[in-house]
PDB file of C-alpha atoms and ligand atoms in Angstrom:
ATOM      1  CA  UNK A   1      -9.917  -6.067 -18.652  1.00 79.00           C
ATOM      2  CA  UNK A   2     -12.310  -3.298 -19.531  1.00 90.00           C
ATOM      3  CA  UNK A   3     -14.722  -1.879 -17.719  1.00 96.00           C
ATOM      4  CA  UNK A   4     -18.024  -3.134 -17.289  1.00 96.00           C
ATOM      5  CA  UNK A   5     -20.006   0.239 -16.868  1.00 97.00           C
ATOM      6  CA  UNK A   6     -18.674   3.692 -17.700  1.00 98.00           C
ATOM      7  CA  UNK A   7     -19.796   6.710 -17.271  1.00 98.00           C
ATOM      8  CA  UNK A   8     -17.615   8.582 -19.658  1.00 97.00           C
ATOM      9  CA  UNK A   9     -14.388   8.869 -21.929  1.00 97.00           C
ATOM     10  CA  UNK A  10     -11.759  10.586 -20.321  1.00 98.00           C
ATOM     11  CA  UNK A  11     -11.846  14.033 -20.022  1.00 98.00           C
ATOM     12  CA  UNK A  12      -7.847  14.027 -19.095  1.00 98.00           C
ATOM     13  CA  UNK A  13      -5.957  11.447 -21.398  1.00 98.00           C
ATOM     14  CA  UNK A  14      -8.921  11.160 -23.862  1.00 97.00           C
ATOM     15  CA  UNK A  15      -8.401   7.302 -24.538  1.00 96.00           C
ATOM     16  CA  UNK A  16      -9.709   5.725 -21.979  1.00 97.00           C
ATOM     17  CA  UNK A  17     -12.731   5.195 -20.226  1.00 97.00           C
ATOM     18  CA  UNK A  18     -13.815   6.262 -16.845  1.00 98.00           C
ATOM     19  CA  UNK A  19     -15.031   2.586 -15.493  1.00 98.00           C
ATOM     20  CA  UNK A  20     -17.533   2.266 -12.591  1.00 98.00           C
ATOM     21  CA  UNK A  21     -15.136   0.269  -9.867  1.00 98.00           C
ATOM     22  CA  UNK A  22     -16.426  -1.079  -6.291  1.00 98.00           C
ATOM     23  CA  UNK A  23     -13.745  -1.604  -3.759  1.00 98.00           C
ATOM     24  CA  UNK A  24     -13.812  -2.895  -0.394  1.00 98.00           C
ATOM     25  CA  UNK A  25     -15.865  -5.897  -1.817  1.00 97.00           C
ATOM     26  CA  UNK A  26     -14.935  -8.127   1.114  1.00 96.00           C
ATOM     27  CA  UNK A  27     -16.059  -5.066   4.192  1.00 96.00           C
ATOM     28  CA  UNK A  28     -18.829  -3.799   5.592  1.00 95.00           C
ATOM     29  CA  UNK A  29     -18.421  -0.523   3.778  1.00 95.00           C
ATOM     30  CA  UNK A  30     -18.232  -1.011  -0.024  1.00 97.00           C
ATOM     31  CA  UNK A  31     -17.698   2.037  -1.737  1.00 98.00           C
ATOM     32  CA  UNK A  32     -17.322   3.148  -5.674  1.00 98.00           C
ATOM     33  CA  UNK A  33     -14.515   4.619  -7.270  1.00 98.00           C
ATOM     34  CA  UNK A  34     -14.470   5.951 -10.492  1.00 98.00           C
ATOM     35  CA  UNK A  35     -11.324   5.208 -12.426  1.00 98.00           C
ATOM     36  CA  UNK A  36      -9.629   6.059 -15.885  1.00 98.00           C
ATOM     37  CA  UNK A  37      -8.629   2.634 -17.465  1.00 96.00           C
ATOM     38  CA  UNK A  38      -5.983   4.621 -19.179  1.00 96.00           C
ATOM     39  CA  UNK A  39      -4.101   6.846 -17.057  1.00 97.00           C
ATOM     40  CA  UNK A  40      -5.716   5.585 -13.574  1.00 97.00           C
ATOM     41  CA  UNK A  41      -7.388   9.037 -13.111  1.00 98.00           C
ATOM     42  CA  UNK A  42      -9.606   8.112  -9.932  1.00 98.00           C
ATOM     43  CA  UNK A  43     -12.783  10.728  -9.111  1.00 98.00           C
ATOM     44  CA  UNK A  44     -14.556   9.378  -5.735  1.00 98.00           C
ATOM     45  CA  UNK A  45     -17.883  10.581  -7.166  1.00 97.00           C
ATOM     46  CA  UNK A  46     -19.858   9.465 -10.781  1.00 98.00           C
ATOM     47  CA  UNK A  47     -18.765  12.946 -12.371  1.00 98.00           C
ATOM     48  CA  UNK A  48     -15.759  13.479 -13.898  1.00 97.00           C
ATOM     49  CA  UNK A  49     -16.348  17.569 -13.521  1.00 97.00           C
ATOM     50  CA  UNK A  50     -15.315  16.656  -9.709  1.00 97.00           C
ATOM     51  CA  UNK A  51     -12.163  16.821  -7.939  1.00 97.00           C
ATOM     52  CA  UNK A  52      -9.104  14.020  -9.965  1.00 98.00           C
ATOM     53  CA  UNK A  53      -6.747  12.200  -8.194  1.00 97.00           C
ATOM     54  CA  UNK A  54      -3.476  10.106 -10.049  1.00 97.00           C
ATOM     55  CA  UNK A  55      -2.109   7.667  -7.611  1.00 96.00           C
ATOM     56  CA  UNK A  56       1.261   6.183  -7.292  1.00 95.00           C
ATOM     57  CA  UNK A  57       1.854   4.737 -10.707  1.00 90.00           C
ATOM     58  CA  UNK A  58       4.377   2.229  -8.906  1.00 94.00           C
ATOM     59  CA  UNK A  59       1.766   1.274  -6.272  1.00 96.00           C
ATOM     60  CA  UNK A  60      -1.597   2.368  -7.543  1.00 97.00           C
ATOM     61  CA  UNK A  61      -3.970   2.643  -3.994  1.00 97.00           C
ATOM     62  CA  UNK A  62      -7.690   3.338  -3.515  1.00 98.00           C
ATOM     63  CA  UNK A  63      -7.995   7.280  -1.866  1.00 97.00           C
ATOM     64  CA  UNK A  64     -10.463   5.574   0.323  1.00 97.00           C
ATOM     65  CA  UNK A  65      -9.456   2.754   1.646  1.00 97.00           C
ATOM     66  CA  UNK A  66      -5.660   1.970   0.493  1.00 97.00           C
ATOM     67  CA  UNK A  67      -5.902  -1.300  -0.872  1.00 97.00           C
ATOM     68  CA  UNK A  68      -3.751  -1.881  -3.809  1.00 97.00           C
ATOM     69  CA  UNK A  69      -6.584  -0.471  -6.717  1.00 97.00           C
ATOM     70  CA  UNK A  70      -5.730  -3.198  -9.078  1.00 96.00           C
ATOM     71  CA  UNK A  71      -6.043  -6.137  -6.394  1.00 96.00           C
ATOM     72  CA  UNK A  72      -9.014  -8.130  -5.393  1.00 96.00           C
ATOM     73  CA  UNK A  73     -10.440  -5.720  -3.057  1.00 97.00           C
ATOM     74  CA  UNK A  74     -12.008  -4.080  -5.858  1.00 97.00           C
ATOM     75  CA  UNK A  75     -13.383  -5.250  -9.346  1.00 97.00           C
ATOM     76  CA  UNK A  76     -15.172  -3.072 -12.411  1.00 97.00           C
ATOM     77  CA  UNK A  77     -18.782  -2.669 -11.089  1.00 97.00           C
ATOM     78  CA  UNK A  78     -21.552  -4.839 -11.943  1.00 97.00           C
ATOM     79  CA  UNK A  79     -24.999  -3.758 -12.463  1.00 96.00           C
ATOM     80  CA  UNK A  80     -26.011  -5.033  -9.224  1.00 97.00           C
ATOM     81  CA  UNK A  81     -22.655  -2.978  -7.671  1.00 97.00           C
ATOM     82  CA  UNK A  82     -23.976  -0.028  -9.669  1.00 97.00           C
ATOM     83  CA  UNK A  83     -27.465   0.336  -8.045  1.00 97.00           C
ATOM     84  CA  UNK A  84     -25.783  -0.910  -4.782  1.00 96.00           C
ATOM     85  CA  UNK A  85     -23.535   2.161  -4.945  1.00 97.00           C
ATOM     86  CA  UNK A  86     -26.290   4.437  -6.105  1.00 97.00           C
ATOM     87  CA  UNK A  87     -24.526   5.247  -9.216  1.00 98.00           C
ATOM     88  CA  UNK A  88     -26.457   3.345 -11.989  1.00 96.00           C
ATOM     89  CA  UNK A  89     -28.324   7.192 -13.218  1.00 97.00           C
ATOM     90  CA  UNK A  90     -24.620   8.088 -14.549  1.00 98.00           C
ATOM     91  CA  UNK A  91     -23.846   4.971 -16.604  1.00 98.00           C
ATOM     92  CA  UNK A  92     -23.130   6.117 -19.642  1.00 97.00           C
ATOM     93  CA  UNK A  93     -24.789   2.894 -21.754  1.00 95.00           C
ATOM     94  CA  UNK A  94     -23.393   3.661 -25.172  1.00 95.00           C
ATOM     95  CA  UNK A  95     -19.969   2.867 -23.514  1.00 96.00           C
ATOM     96  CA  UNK A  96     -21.145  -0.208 -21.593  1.00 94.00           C
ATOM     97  CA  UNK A  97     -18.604  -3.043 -22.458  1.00 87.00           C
ATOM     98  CA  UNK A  98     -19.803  -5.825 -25.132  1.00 73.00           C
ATOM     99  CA  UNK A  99     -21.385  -8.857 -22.274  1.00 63.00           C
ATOM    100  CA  UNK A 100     -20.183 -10.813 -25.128  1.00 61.00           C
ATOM    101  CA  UNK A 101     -16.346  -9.570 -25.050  1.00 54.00           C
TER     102      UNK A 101
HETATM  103 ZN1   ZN B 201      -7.644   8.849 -18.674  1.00 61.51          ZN
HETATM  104 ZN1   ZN B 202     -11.168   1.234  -1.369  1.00 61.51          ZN
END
């Protein structure tokens, strides 16, 4: 599945897009990730100038929290997970996915 809200093409692999993801969906404490749907570069902050992190390829894990980054803890962003997060000013909207698709 691709993400819903990007805010960029990746700087690193250059194929995939860096997708708006919220994790911890089911907590108190929600929090956004930023990750390549490519090469699963994760930045904890909307700007891919900022620090990279690859997890585990085997066992892929949010640097925040730890749940598995692929499991239902976490989910592409919506709009209304964007502005929750505070991150809607660095959607990128000529790389927003198709609502159609
Ligand atoms: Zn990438
Ligand atoms: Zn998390």
């Amino acid at each position: 599945m691709l993400p819903q809200f990007s805010i960029d093409q990746c700087p690193l692999c250059k194929t995939g897009l860096c997708g708006i993801r919220i994790c911890g969906i089911h907590t108190d404490t929600p929090h956004g990730l930023v990750v390549c749907d490519e090469c699963e570069a994760i930045w904890q902050q909307p700007d891919t100038t900022s620090e990279h992190l690859y997890p585990d390829s085997e066992n892929a894990r949010c640097p925040i929290c730890e749940a598995p980054l692929w499991g239902d803890a976490s989910r592409w962003a919506t709009a209304d997970d964007c502005r929750a997060l505070g991150w809607e000013q660095a959607i990128n909207e000529n790389l927003n996915a198709d609502p159609e698709a």
